[in-house]
Short mmCIF file of C-alpha atoms and ligand atoms in Angstrom, two decimals:
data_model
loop_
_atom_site.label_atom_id
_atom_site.label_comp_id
_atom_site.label_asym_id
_atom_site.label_seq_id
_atom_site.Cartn_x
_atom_site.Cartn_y
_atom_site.Cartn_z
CA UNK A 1 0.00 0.00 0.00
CA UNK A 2 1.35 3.45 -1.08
CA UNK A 3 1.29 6.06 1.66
CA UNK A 4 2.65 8.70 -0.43
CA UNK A 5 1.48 12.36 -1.61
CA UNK A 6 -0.93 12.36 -4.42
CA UNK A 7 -0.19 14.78 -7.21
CA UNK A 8 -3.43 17.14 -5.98
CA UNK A 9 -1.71 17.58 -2.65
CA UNK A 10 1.55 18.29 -4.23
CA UNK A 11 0.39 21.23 -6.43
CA UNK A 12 -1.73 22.42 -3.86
CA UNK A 13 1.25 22.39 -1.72
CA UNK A 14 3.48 24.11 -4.24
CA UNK A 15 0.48 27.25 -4.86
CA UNK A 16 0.73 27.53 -1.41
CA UNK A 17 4.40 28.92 -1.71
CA UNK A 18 2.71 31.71 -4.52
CA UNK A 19 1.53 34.94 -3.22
CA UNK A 20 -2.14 35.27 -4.95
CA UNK A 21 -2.79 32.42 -6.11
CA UNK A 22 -6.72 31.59 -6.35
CA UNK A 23 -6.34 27.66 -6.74
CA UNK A 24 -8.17 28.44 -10.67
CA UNK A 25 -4.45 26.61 -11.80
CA UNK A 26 -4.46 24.10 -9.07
CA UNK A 27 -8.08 23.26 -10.53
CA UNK A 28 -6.48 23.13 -14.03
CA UNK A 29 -3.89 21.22 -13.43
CA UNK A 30 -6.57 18.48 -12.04
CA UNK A 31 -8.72 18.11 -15.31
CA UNK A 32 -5.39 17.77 -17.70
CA UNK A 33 -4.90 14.77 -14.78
CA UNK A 34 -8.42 13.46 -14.89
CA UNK A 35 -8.16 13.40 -18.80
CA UNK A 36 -4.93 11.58 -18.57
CA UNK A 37 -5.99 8.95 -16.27
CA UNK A 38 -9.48 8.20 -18.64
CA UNK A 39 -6.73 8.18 -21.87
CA UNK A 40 -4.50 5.42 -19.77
CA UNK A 41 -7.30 3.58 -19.31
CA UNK A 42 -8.32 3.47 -22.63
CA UNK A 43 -4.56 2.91 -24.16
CA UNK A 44 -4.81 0.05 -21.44
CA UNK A 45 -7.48 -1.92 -22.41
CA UNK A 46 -6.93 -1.13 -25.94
CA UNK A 47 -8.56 -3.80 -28.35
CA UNK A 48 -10.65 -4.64 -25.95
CA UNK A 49 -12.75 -1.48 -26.23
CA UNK A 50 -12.34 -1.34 -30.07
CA UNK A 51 -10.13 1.79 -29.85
CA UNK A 52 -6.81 0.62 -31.80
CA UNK A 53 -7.09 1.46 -35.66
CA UNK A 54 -7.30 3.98 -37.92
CA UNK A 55 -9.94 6.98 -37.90
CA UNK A 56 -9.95 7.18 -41.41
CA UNK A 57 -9.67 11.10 -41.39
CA UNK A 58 -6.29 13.10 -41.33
CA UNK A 59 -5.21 15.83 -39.18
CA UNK A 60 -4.44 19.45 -40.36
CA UNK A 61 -0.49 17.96 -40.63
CA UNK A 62 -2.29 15.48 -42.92
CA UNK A 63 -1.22 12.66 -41.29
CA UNK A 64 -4.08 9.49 -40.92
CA UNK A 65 -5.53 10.00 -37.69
CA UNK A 66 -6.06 6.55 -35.34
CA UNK A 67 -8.93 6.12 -33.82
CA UNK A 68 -7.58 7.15 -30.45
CA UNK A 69 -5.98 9.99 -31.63
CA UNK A 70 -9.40 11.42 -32.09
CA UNK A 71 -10.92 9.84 -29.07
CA UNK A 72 -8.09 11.20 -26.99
CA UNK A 73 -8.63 14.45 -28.35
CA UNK A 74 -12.48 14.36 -27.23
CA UNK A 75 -11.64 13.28 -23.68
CA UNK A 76 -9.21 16.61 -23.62
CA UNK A 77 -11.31 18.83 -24.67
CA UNK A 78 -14.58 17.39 -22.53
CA UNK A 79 -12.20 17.29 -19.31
CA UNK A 80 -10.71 21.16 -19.30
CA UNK A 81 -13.16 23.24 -21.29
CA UNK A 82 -16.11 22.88 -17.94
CA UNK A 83 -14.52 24.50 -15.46
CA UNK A 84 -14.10 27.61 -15.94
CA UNK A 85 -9.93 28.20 -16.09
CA UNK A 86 -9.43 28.07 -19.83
CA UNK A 87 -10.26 30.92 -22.62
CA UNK A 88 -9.30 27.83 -25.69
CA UNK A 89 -7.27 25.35 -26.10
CA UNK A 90 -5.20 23.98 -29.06
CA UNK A 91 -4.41 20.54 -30.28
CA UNK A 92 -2.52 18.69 -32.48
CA UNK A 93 -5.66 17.11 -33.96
CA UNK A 94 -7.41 20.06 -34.51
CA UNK A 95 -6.76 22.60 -37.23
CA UNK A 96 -8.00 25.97 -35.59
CA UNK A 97 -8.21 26.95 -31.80
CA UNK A 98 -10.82 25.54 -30.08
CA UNK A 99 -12.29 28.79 -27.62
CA UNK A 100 -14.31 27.60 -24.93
CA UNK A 101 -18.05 26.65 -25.90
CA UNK A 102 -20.21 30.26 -24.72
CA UNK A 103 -22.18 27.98 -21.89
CA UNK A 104 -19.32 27.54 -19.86
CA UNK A 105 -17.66 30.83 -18.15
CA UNK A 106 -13.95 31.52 -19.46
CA UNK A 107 -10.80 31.84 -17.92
CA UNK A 108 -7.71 33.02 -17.70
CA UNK A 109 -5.40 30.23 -19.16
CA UNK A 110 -4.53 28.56 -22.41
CA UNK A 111 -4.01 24.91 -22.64
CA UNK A 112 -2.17 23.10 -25.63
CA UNK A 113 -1.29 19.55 -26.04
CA UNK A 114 -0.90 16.20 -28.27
CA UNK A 115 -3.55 14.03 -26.70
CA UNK A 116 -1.42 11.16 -27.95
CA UNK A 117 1.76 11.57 -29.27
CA UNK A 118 3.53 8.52 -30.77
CA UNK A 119 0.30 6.98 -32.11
CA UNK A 120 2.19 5.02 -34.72
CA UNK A 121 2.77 2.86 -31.88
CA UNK A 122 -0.72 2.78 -30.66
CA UNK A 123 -1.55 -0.85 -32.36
CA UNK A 124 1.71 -2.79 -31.44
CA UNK A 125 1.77 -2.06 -28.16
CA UNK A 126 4.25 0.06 -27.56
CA UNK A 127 4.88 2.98 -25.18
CA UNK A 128 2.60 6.36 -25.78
CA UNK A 129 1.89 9.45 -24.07
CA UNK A 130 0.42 12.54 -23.61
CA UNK A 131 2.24 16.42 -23.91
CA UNK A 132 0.68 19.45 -22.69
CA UNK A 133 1.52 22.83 -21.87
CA UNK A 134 0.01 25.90 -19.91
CA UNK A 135 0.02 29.63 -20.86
CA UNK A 136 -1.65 32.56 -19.56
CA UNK A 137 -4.22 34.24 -22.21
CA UNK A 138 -2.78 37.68 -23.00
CA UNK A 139 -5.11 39.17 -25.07
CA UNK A 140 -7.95 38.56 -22.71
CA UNK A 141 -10.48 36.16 -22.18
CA UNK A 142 -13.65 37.20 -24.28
CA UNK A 143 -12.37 36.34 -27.70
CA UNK A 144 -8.80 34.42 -27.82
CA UNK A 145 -7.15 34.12 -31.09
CA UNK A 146 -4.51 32.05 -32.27
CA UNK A 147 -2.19 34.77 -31.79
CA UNK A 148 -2.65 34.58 -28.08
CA UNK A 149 -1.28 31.17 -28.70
CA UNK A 150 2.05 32.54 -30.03
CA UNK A 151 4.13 32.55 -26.76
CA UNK A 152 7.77 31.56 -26.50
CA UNK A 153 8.59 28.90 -24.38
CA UNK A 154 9.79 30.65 -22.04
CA UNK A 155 6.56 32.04 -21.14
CA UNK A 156 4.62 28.51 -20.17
CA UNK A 157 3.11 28.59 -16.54
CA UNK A 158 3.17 24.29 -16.81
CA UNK A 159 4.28 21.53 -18.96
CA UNK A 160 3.67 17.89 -18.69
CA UNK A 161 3.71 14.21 -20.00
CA UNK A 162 1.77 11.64 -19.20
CA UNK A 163 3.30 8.04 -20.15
CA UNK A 164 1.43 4.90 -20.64
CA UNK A 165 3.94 2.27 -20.72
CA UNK A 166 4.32 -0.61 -18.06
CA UNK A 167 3.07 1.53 -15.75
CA UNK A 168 1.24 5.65 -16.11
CA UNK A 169 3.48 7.93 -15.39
CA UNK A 170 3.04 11.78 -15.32
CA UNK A 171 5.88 13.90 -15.05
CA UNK A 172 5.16 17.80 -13.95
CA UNK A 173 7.29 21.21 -14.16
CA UNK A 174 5.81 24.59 -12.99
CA UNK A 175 9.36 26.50 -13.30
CA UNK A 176 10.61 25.02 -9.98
CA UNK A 177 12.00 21.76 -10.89
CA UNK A 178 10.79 18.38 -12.15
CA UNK A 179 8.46 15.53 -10.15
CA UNK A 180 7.49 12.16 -11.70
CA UNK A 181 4.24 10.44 -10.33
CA UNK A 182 3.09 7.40 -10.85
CA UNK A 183 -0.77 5.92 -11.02
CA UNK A 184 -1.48 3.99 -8.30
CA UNK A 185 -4.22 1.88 -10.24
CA UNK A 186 -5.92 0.65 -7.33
CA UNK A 187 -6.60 3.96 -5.71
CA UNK A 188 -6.81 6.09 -9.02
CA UNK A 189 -4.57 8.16 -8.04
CA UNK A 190 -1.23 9.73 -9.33
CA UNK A 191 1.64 9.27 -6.21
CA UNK A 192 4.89 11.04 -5.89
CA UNK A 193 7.69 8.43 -6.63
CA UNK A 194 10.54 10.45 -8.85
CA UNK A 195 11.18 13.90 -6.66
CA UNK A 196 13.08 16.24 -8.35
CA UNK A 197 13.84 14.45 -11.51
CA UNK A 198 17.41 15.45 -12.77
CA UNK A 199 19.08 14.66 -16.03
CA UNK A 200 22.78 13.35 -15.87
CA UNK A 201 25.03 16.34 -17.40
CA UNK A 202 27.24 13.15 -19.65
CA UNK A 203 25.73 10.47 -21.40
CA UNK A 204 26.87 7.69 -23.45
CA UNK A 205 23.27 7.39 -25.25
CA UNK A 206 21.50 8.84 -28.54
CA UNK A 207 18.24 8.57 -29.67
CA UNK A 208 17.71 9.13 -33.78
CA UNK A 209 16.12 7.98 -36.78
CA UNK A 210 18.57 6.59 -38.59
CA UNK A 211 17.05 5.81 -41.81
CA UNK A 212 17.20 9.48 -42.07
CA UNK A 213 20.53 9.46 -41.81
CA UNK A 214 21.28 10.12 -46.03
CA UNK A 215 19.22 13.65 -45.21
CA UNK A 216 21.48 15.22 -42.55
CA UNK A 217 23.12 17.87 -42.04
CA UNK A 218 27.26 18.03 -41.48
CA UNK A 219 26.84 18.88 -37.40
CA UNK A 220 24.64 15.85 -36.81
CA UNK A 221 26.71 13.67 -39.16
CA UNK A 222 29.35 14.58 -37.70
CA UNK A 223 27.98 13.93 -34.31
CA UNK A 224 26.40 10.61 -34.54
CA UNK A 225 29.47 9.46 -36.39
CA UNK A 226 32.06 10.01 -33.65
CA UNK A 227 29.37 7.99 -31.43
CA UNK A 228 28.93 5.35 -33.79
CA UNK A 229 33.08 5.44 -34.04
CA UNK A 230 33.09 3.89 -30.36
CA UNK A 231 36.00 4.13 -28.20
CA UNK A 232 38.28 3.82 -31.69
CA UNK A 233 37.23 7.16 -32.67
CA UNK A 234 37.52 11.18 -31.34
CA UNK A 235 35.11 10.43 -28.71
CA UNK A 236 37.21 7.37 -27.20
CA UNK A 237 34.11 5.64 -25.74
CA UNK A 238 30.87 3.41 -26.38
CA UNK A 239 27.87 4.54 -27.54
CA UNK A 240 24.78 3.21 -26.99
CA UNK A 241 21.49 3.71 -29.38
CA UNK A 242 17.81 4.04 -28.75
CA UNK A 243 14.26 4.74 -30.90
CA UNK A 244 11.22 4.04 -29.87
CA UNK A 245 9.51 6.18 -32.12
CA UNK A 246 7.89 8.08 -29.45
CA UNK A 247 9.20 11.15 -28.21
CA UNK A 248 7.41 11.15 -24.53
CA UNK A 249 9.19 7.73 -23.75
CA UNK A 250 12.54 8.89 -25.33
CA UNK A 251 12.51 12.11 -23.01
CA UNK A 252 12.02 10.10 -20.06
CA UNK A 253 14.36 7.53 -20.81
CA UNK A 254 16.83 10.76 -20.73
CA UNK A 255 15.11 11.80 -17.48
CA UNK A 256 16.05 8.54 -15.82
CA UNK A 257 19.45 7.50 -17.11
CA UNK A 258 20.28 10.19 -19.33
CA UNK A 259 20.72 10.46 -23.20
CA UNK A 260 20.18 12.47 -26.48
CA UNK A 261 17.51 12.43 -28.84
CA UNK A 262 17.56 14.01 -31.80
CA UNK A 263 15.09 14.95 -34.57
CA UNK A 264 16.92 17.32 -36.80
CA UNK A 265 15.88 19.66 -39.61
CA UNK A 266 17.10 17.64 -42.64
CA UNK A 267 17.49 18.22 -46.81
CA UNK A 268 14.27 16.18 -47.14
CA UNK A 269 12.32 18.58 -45.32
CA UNK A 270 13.71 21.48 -46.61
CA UNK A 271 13.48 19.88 -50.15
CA UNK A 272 9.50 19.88 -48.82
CA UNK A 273 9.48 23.34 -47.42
CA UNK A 274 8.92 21.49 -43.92
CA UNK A 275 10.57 23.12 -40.54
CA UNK A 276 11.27 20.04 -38.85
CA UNK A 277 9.33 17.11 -38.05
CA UNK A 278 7.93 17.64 -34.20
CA UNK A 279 5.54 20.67 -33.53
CA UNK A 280 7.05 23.56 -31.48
CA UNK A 281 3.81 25.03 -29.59
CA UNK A 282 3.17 20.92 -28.22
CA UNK A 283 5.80 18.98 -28.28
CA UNK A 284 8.77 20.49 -28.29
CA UNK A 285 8.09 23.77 -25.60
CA UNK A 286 6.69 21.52 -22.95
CA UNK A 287 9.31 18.93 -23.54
CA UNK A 288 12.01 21.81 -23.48
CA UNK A 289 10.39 23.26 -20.37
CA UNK A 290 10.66 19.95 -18.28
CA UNK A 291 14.20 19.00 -19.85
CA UNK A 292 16.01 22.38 -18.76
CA UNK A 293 13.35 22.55 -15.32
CA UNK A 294 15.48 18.91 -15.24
CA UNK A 295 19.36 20.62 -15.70
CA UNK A 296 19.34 19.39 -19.29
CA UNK A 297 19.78 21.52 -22.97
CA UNK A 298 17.33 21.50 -25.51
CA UNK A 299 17.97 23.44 -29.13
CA UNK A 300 17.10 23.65 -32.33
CA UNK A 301 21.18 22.99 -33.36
CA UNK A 302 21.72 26.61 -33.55
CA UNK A 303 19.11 28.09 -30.91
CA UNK A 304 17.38 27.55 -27.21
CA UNK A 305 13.90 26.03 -28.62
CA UNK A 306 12.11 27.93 -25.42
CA UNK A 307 13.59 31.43 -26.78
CA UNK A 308 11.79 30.88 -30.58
CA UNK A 309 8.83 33.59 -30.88
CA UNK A 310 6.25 30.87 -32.93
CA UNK A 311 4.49 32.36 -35.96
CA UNK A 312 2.10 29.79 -36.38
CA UNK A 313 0.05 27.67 -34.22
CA UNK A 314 1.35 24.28 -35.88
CA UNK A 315 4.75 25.05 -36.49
CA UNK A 316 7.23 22.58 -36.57
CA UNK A 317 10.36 22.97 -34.98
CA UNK A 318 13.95 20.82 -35.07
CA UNK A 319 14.69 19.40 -31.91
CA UNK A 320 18.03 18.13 -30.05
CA UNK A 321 17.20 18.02 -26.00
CA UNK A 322 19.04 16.04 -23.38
CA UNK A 323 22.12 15.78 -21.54
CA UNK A 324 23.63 19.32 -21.04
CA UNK A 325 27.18 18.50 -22.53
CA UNK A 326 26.15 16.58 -25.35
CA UNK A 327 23.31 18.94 -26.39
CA UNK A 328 26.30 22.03 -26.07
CA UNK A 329 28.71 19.68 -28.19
CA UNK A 330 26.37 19.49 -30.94
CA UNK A 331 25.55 23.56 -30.44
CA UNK A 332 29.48 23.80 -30.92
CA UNK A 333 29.43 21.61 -34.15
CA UNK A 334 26.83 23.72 -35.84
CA UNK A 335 28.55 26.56 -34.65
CA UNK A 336 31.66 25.43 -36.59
CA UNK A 337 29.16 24.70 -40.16
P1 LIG B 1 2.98 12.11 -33.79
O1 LIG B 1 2.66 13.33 -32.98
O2 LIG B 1 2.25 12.08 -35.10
O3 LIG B 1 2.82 10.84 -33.00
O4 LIG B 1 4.53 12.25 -34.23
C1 LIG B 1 5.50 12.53 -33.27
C2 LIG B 1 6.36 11.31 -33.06
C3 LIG B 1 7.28 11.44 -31.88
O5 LIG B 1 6.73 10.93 -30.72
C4 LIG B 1 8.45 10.60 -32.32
O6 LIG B 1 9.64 11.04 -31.74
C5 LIG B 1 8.47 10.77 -33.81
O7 LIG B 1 7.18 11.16 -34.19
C6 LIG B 1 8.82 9.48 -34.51
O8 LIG B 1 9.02 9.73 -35.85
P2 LIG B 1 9.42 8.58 -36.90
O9 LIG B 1 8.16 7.86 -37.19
O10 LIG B 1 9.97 9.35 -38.06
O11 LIG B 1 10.45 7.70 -36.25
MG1 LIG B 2 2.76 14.25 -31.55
#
């Protein structure tokens, strides 16, 4: 039996330390948990409910939507737009902003997330998760726009992940460090197990798509080759490599033990006219958030993702987060061309 702190009493415990705070983020941060805990239950039982499949739609990236991506997508929205804390929220799945529906009051927050990212793994079983991230609504609350969407990272309130892998994870940062909780499936509850999550400064672990490899740049050539060159090569030590084809389980991998992963711009996408392959506003902010909340780097190759000013709501972004030294090593070779 687990006598720990839930993850209610922990944010209520960390407002507590904020002068002013009305417990409208505290109340928030419960639906995006409530949501997450209906989607690991659905992941969980999978073909047994009839979810796993495709939707036979595509998403504004116009990539074929799963059945659970859209299902995951309705249990977001239906969990956080009630309450009362939200003036919209945005979504992967959906092309525009969704403002809150006019019977429910509005409030002062945005919410964006990917109600399931790494859905390519959704029908063989492997890993998944959830990304979110919280912004305050600058423009007011009456009639938000997208372009009260278009915060730099650096401006998020919260970012999260929930994991659905052997166990449900979710792993919080509100600007003062990292905490991992895990579901306690008997109680339905989220409990406290990884305190102040930190990511090793020196790893001996990357995490890329390899079959991209023809389409890379020089840097990340460069880069992957001195790993791949093992303790024969400039590096003088073992590498090890990991995908798993979904990013939440690859960034928590590199919470644990460490790591890099890497999705870089490449010539294919620019061939394509396409900025990267993850989107910046979802995926890549919150992630970026919680890796540098975690001591960890996280850049484009050239830039601090959090510091980007997004144009666009579905912008996609390159990404290269981890382990501080590595992720400034592979700064320095881009710096160098
Ligand atoms: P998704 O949001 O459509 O699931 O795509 C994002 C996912 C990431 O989780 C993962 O890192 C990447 O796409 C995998 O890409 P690839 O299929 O090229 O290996
Ligand atoms: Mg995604």
């Amino acid at each position: 039996m687990h006598n720990g702190t839930t993850i209610t009493q922990f944010i209520i415990e960390e407002q507590r330390h904020i002068a002013g705070a009305t417990g409208d983020f505290t109340s928030l941060l419960n639906d995006v948990v409530t949501a997450c805990k209906v989607l690991s239950n659905m992941v969980n039982h999978g073909a047994l409910v009839g979810v796993l499949g495709s939707a036979g739609t595509e998403n504004v990236q116009g990539e074929t939507q799963k059945k659970l991506d859209v299902l995951s997508n309705e249990v977001f929205l239906k969990s956080n737009e009630w309450a009362g804390h939200l003036a919209a929220m945005a979504s992967e799945e959906m092309d525009e902003i969704y403002p809150i529906p006019a019977q429910y009051p509005r409030g002062k927050y945005l919410l964006t997330f990917d109600p399931l990212d790494g859905s390519s793994n959704i029908d063989v079983n492997v890993s998944v998760g959830t990304i979110f991230s919280i912004l305050r609504c600058p423009g007011g609350t009456d009639e938000p726009t997208e372009r009260d969407f278009l915060q730099a990272g650096t401006q998020q309130i919260a970012a999260g992940y929930a994991l659905y892998g052997p166990s449900t994870m979710m792993v919080l940062t509100t600007g003062n460090g990292v905490n991992g909780f895990t579901l306690d499936q008997n109680i339905g509850e989220f409990i406290l197990t990884h305190p102040d999550m930190k990511i090793p400064a020196d790893t001996r672990e990357f995490a890329i798509n390899a079959s991209n490899m023809r389409f890379w740049d020089e840097p990340i050539r460069r880069y992957v080759q001195e790993c791949l060159d093992g303790e024969e090569g400039a590096r003088g030590e073992d590498f090890n490599m990991r995908w798993i084809a979904s990013m939440v389980a690859e960034v928590h991998r590199i919470l644990t033990r460490g790591g890099v992963f890497m999705y870089p711009m490449d010539a294919k996408m620019r061939a394509s006219g396409q900025d990267g392959k993850l989107r910046l506003l979802y995926e890549a902010n919150p992630m970026s958030f919680i890796v540098e909340q975690a001591g960890g780097g996280s850049i484009t190759g050239t830039e601090r993702i959090l510091d980007l000013q997004p144009e666009t709501l579905h912008q996609r972004v390159s990404v290269i987060l981890g382990s501080k030294n590595e992720v400034e090593r592979i700064l320095e070779y881009h710096q160098q061309g």
